[in-house]
Amino acid sequence: MREAAGPHSPGTGPAERNTAETSRGEQSTAPVRRNRDADWNAWPVADYLAENYRELHPIDIGVIRHHSAVYRSHAPGSLARTLELGAGPNLYPLMLAGAAARRIDALEPSAAGVRYLRRQLAQGPDDSWGPFYALCRSLDPALPESCAEALRPVRVVRGTADDLVPGSYDLASMNFVAESVTEDLGEFTALCETFVHAVRPGGRLLAAFMEGMPSYRIGAGPVWPALPVDESALRAVFAPRTTGLRIARLAKDRTLPEYGDSGILLLTAERPPASPSQKSQKSQRSQRSQRPLGSLGSQG
């Protein structure tokens, strides 16, 4: 499980499932759980980091290599504003953006996640992030010498996907979020659609998903909702909404705890360019006042 506590997106109508399975092998009869049914403010940051990020795992190397190639395709400072949707306490997606992006919004709904991120920015990243940053910088020499400097463009914003203004970003990144915060396919789809529309027309999309992961535990804590997805599910959601869709797969990492997944799916795509009518609508919207995302409460 490589999940970051995720944002809320609108649910669909009631749905039931006959058997709920957790990644620890438990079964129960229960209704489908949606994002609103979990207490994300109680996300177990310390246990999550201990299980997933206190050392560099093979799967981390694969994700970092994949994502780094996307950021390296952009000149340093060429991305005015990027988004990390449902950032959680995972710092390496933020590190990777540190050369290409002039501003990085880490949108995080969980109070626990926000506290951790803000502490990392204020006091410097934990030593355990050193090997992660060393790999990031070896792949992208344009990154600053220190991890702390790479994180300087980050603004931690407490909020949800519902707070996003469409078209605000040049690039949006989402790692282990949409499939890890709901059991409902409609809600998963809505969150992915919000993710796509967060970037301007022609903007880049970069994401990672746990493949086939059911609802799961972190440590001995409660069961968190998740939706098992595969490549066909991602294509069904993203193909009608994006261009240049590419999906790669990483094999399951046996050095991690057992979360019931079968690997990781890595996605890149672009939001389609705007049509003339969409450009006209955008011009009209720009004439209306909109609350900037940063006003929700940021620190950098």
PDB file of N, CA and C in Angstrom, residues 222-279:
ATOM      1  N   PRO A 222      -7.660   0.915  11.817  1.00  0.00           N
ATOM      2  CA  PRO A 222      -8.924   0.564  11.167  1.00  0.00           C
ATOM      3  C   PRO A 222      -8.725   0.219   9.693  1.00  0.00           C
ATOM      4  N   VAL A 223      -9.767  -0.312   9.087  1.00  0.00           N
ATOM      5  CA  VAL A 223      -9.740  -0.609   7.657  1.00  0.00           C
ATOM      6  C   VAL A 223     -10.095   0.665   6.893  1.00  0.00           C
ATOM      7  N   TRP A 224      -9.258   1.006   5.920  1.00  0.00           N
ATOM      8  CA  TRP A 224      -9.465   2.181   5.082  1.00  0.00           C
ATOM      9  C   TRP A 224     -10.039   1.744   3.737  1.00  0.00           C
ATOM     10  N   PRO A 225     -10.950   2.533   3.161  1.00  0.00           N
ATOM     11  CA  PRO A 225     -11.608   2.106   1.922  1.00  0.00           C
ATOM     12  C   PRO A 225     -10.700   2.197   0.702  1.00  0.00           C
ATOM     13  N   ALA A 226     -10.807   1.214  -0.180  1.00  0.00           N
ATOM     14  CA  ALA A 226     -10.046   1.228  -1.434  1.00  0.00           C
ATOM     15  C   ALA A 226     -10.838   0.501  -2.508  1.00  0.00           C
ATOM     16  N   LEU A 227     -10.514   0.816  -3.754  1.00  0.00           N
ATOM     17  CA  LEU A 227     -11.172   0.204  -4.908  1.00  0.00           C
ATOM     18  C   LEU A 227     -10.129  -0.529  -5.738  1.00  0.00           C
ATOM     19  N   PRO A 228     -10.212  -1.845  -5.870  1.00  0.00           N
ATOM     20  CA  PRO A 228      -9.249  -2.549  -6.722  1.00  0.00           C
ATOM     21  C   PRO A 228      -9.397  -2.101  -8.180  1.00  0.00           C
ATOM     22  N   VAL A 229      -8.317  -1.644  -8.781  1.00  0.00           N
ATOM     23  CA  VAL A 229      -8.339  -1.212 -10.183  1.00  0.00           C
ATOM     24  C   VAL A 229      -7.236  -1.921 -10.958  1.00  0.00           C
ATOM     25  N   ASP A 230      -7.456  -2.059 -12.270  1.00  0.00           N
ATOM     26  CA  ASP A 230      -6.445  -2.605 -13.161  1.00  0.00           C
ATOM     27  C   ASP A 230      -6.285  -1.661 -14.348  1.00  0.00           C
ATOM     28  N   GLU A 231      -5.461  -2.044 -15.303  1.00  0.00           N
ATOM     29  CA  GLU A 231      -5.204  -1.164 -16.440  1.00  0.00           C
ATOM     30  C   GLU A 231      -6.473  -0.868 -17.223  1.00  0.00           C
ATOM     31  N   SER A 232      -7.333  -1.868 -17.382  1.00  0.00           N
ATOM     32  CA  SER A 232      -8.560  -1.632 -18.144  1.00  0.00           C
ATOM     33  C   SER A 232      -9.464  -0.627 -17.447  1.00  0.00           C
ATOM     34  N   ALA A 233      -9.507  -0.659 -16.121  1.00  0.00           N
ATOM     35  CA  ALA A 233     -10.314   0.311 -15.378  1.00  0.00           C
ATOM     36  C   ALA A 233      -9.768   1.724 -15.556  1.00  0.00           C
ATOM     37  N   LEU A 234      -8.433   1.863 -15.522  1.00  0.00           N
ATOM     38  CA  LEU A 234      -7.842   3.183 -15.726  1.00  0.00           C
ATOM     39  C   LEU A 234      -8.105   3.687 -17.138  1.00  0.00           C
ATOM     40  N   ARG A 235      -7.997   2.803 -18.122  1.00  0.00           N
ATOM     41  CA  ARG A 235      -8.249   3.233 -19.497  1.00  0.00           C
ATOM     42  C   ARG A 235      -9.711   3.650 -19.677  1.00  0.00           C
ATOM     43  N   ALA A 236     -10.625   2.944 -19.031  1.00  0.00           N
ATOM     44  CA  ALA A 236     -12.040   3.296 -19.142  1.00  0.00           C
ATOM     45  C   ALA A 236     -12.313   4.693 -18.586  1.00  0.00           C
ATOM     46  N   VAL A 237     -11.595   5.064 -17.541  1.00  0.00           N
ATOM     47  CA  VAL A 237     -11.792   6.369 -16.919  1.00  0.00           C
ATOM     48  C   VAL A 237     -11.042   7.466 -17.664  1.00  0.00           C
ATOM     49  N   PHE A 238      -9.784   7.215 -18.025  1.00  0.00           N
ATOM     50  CA  PHE A 238      -8.938   8.291 -18.541  1.00  0.00           C
ATOM     51  C   PHE A 238      -8.976   8.432 -20.063  1.00  0.00           C
ATOM     52  N   ALA A 239      -9.184   7.364 -20.807  1.00  0.00           N
ATOM     53  CA  ALA A 239      -9.143   7.470 -22.271  1.00  0.00           C
ATOM     54  C   ALA A 239     -10.159   8.476 -22.823  1.00  0.00           C
ATOM     55  N   PRO A 240     -11.400   8.525 -22.313  1.00  0.00           N
ATOM     56  CA  PRO A 240     -12.346   9.506 -22.859  1.00  0.00           C
ATOM     57  C   PRO A 240     -12.062  10.946 -22.431  1.00  0.00           C
ATOM     58  N   ARG A 241     -11.176  11.130 -21.471  1.00  0.00           N
ATOM     59  CA  ARG A 241     -10.978  12.446 -20.877  1.00  0.00           C
ATOM     60  C   ARG A 241      -9.604  13.045 -21.163  1.00  0.00           C
ATOM     61  N   THR A 242      -8.713  12.267 -21.793  1.00  0.00           N
ATOM     62  CA  THR A 242      -7.338  12.719 -21.986  1.00  0.00           C
ATOM     63  C   THR A 242      -6.854  12.387 -23.390  1.00  0.00           C
ATOM     64  N   THR A 243      -5.679  12.883 -23.714  1.00  0.00           N
ATOM     65  CA  THR A 243      -4.970  12.465 -24.926  1.00  0.00           C
ATOM     66  C   THR A 243      -3.597  11.939 -24.503  1.00  0.00           C
ATOM     67  N   GLY A 244      -2.964  11.190 -25.409  1.00  0.00           N
ATOM     68  CA  GLY A 244      -1.616  10.693 -25.135  1.00  0.00           C
ATOM     69  C   GLY A 244      -1.526   9.795 -23.923  1.00  0.00           C
ATOM     70  N   LEU A 245      -2.596   9.060 -23.634  1.00  0.00           N
ATOM     71  CA  LEU A 245      -2.625   8.212 -22.442  1.00  0.00           C
ATOM     72  C   LEU A 245      -1.610   7.075 -22.567  1.00  0.00           C
ATOM     73  N   ARG A 246      -0.771   6.947 -21.542  1.00  0.00           N
ATOM     74  CA  ARG A 246       0.223   5.875 -21.470  1.00  0.00           C
ATOM     75  C   ARG A 246       0.197   5.282 -20.061  1.00  0.00           C
ATOM     76  N   ILE A 247       0.160   3.959 -19.998  1.00  0.00           N
ATOM     77  CA  ILE A 247       0.119   3.260 -18.714  1.00  0.00           C
ATOM     78  C   ILE A 247       1.213   2.199 -18.691  1.00  0.00           C
ATOM     79  N   ALA A 248       2.038   2.243 -17.665  1.00  0.00           N
ATOM     80  CA  ALA A 248       3.093   1.245 -17.459  1.00  0.00           C
ATOM     81  C   ALA A 248       2.807   0.509 -16.155  1.00  0.00           C
ATOM     82  N   ARG A 249       3.457  -0.615 -15.991  1.00  0.00           N
ATOM     83  CA  ARG A 249       3.218  -1.426 -14.797  1.00  0.00           C
ATOM     84  C   ARG A 249       4.526  -1.799 -14.122  1.00  0.00           C
ATOM     85  N   LEU A 250       4.515  -1.751 -12.784  1.00  0.00           N
ATOM     86  CA  LEU A 250       5.616  -2.256 -11.982  1.00  0.00           C
ATOM     87  C   LEU A 250       5.137  -3.484 -11.217  1.00  0.00           C
ATOM     88  N   ALA A 251       5.959  -4.504 -11.163  1.00  0.00           N
ATOM     89  CA  ALA A 251       5.586  -5.730 -10.466  1.00  0.00           C
ATOM     90  C   ALA A 251       5.472  -5.487  -8.970  1.00  0.00           C
ATOM     91  N   LYS A 252       4.723  -6.327  -8.313  1.00  0.00           N
ATOM     92  CA  LYS A 252       4.525  -6.233  -6.879  1.00  0.00           C
ATOM     93  C   LYS A 252       5.861  -6.249  -6.137  1.00  0.00           C
ATOM     94  N   ASP A 253       5.982  -5.398  -5.154  1.00  0.00           N
ATOM     95  CA  ASP A 253       7.204  -5.302  -4.352  1.00  0.00           C
ATOM     96  C   ASP A 253       7.047  -6.152  -3.094  1.00  0.00           C
ATOM     97  N   ARG A 254       7.783  -7.241  -3.031  1.00  0.00           N
ATOM     98  CA  ARG A 254       7.662  -8.176  -1.901  1.00  0.00           C
ATOM     99  C   ARG A 254       8.383  -7.685  -0.654  1.00  0.00           C
ATOM    100  N   THR A 255       9.103  -6.556  -0.760  1.00  0.00           N
ATOM    101  CA  THR A 255       9.769  -6.023   0.431  1.00  0.00           C
ATOM    102  C   THR A 255       8.827  -5.173   1.272  1.00  0.00           C
ATOM    103  N   LEU A 256       7.639  -4.912   0.762  1.00  0.00           N
ATOM    104  CA  LEU A 256       6.644  -4.110   1.477  1.00  0.00           C
ATOM    105  C   LEU A 256       5.661  -5.011   2.204  1.00  0.00           C
ATOM    106  N   PRO A 257       4.919  -4.465   3.176  1.00  0.00           N
ATOM    107  CA  PRO A 257       3.871  -5.264   3.811  1.00  0.00           C
ATOM    108  C   PRO A 257       2.850  -5.747   2.779  1.00  0.00           C
ATOM    109  N   GLU A 258       2.117  -6.777   3.130  1.00  0.00           N
ATOM    110  CA  GLU A 258       1.106  -7.330   2.216  1.00  0.00           C
ATOM    111  C   GLU A 258      -0.188  -6.515   2.326  1.00  0.00           C
ATOM    112  N   TYR A 259      -0.511  -5.812   1.236  1.00  0.00           N
ATOM    113  CA  TYR A 259      -1.746  -5.029   1.188  1.00  0.00           C
ATOM    114  C   TYR A 259      -2.756  -5.615   0.211  1.00  0.00           C
ATOM    115  N   GLY A 260      -2.459  -6.759  -0.373  1.00  0.00           N
ATOM    116  CA  GLY A 260      -3.400  -7.380  -1.287  1.00  0.00           C
ATOM    117  C   GLY A 260      -3.300  -6.878  -2.711  1.00  0.00           C
ATOM    118  N   ASP A 261      -2.338  -6.004  -3.006  1.00  0.00           N
ATOM    119  CA  ASP A 261      -2.174  -5.477  -4.357  1.00  0.00           C
ATOM    120  C   ASP A 261      -1.395  -6.467  -5.227  1.00  0.00           C
ATOM    121  N   SER A 262      -1.403  -6.196  -6.538  1.00  0.00           N
ATOM    122  CA  SER A 262      -0.651  -7.031  -7.466  1.00  0.00           C
ATOM    123  C   SER A 262       0.442  -6.247  -8.189  1.00  0.00           C
ATOM    124  N   GLY A 263       0.682  -5.002  -7.773  1.00  0.00           N
ATOM    125  CA  GLY A 263       1.707  -4.177  -8.389  1.00  0.00           C
ATOM    126  C   GLY A 263       1.278  -2.722  -8.412  1.00  0.00           C
ATOM    127  N   ILE A 264       1.935  -1.953  -9.257  1.00  0.00           N
ATOM    128  CA  ILE A 264       1.637  -0.523  -9.373  1.00  0.00           C
ATOM    129  C   ILE A 264       1.470  -0.165 -10.846  1.00  0.00           C
ATOM    130  N   LEU A 265       0.506   0.711 -11.122  1.00  0.00           N
ATOM    131  CA  LEU A 265       0.263   1.212 -12.468  1.00  0.00           C
ATOM    132  C   LEU A 265       0.658   2.679 -12.533  1.00  0.00           C
ATOM    133  N   LEU A 266       1.440   3.026 -13.539  1.00  0.00           N
ATOM    134  CA  LEU A 266       1.965   4.376 -13.703  1.00  0.00           C
ATOM    135  C   LEU A 266       1.328   5.012 -14.940  1.00  0.00           C
ATOM    136  N   LEU A 267       0.799   6.198 -14.783  1.00  0.00           N
ATOM    137  CA  LEU A 267       0.011   6.838 -15.840  1.00  0.00           C
ATOM    138  C   LEU A 267       0.586   8.196 -16.198  1.00  0.00           C
ATOM    139  N   THR A 268       0.645   8.466 -17.486  1.00  0.00           N
ATOM    140  CA  THR A 268       0.913   9.809 -17.987  1.00  0.00           C
ATOM    141  C   THR A 268      -0.114  10.109 -19.076  1.00  0.00           C
ATOM    142  N   ALA A 269      -0.507  11.362 -19.174  1.00  0.00           N
ATOM    143  CA  ALA A 269      -1.486  11.785 -20.170  1.00  0.00           C
ATOM    144  C   ALA A 269      -1.484  13.299 -20.229  1.00  0.00           C
ATOM    145  N   GLU A 270      -2.282  13.845 -21.113  1.00  0.00           N
ATOM    146  CA  GLU A 270      -2.472  15.290 -21.210  1.00  0.00           C
ATOM    147  C   GLU A 270      -3.966  15.585 -21.253  1.00  0.00           C
ATOM    148  N   ARG A 271      -4.334  16.732 -20.728  1.00  0.00           N
ATOM    149  CA  ARG A 271      -5.703  17.194 -20.919  1.00  0.00           C
ATOM    150  C   ARG A 271      -5.836  17.695 -22.358  1.00  0.00           C
ATOM    151  N   PRO A 272      -6.899  17.327 -23.061  1.00  0.00           N
ATOM    152  CA  PRO A 272      -7.021  17.744 -24.464  1.00  0.00           C
ATOM    153  C   PRO A 272      -7.014  19.262 -24.617  1.00  0.00           C
ATOM    154  N   PRO A 273      -6.458  19.762 -25.726  1.00  0.00           N
ATOM    155  CA  PRO A 273      -6.492  21.209 -25.979  1.00  0.00           C
ATOM    156  C   PRO A 273      -7.922  21.712 -26.032  1.00  0.00           C
ATOM    157  N   ALA A 274      -8.111  22.972 -25.682  1.00  0.00           N
ATOM    158  CA  ALA A 274      -9.447  23.561 -25.646  1.00  0.00           C
ATOM    159  C   ALA A 274      -9.969  23.816 -27.045  1.00  0.00           C
ATOM    160  N   SER A 275     -11.251  23.565 -27.241  1.00  0.00           N
ATOM    161  CA  SER A 275     -11.925  23.919 -28.486  1.00  0.00           C
ATOM    162  C   SER A 275     -12.236  25.416 -28.465  1.00  0.00           C
ATOM    163  N   PRO A 276     -12.578  26.030 -29.609  1.00  0.00           N
ATOM    164  CA  PRO A 276     -12.924  27.456 -29.617  1.00  0.00           C
ATOM    165  C   PRO A 276     -14.026  27.818 -28.632  1.00  0.00           C
ATOM    166  N   SER A 277     -15.055  26.963 -28.503  1.00  0.00           N
ATOM    167  CA  SER A 277     -16.139  27.260 -27.560  1.00  0.00           C
ATOM    168  C   SER A 277     -15.657  27.198 -26.121  1.00  0.00           C
ATOM    169  N   GLN A 278     -14.769  26.238 -25.826  1.00  0.00           N
ATOM    170  CA  GLN A 278     -14.213  26.136 -24.473  1.00  0.00           C
ATOM    171  C   GLN A 278     -13.348  27.342 -24.151  1.00  0.00           C
ATOM    172  N   LYS A 279     -12.583  27.837 -25.147  1.00  0.00           N
ATOM    173  CA  LYS A 279     -11.774  29.027 -24.933  1.00  0.00           C
ATOM    174  C   LYS A 279     -12.645  30.225 -24.604  1.00  0.00           C
TER     175      LYS A 279
END
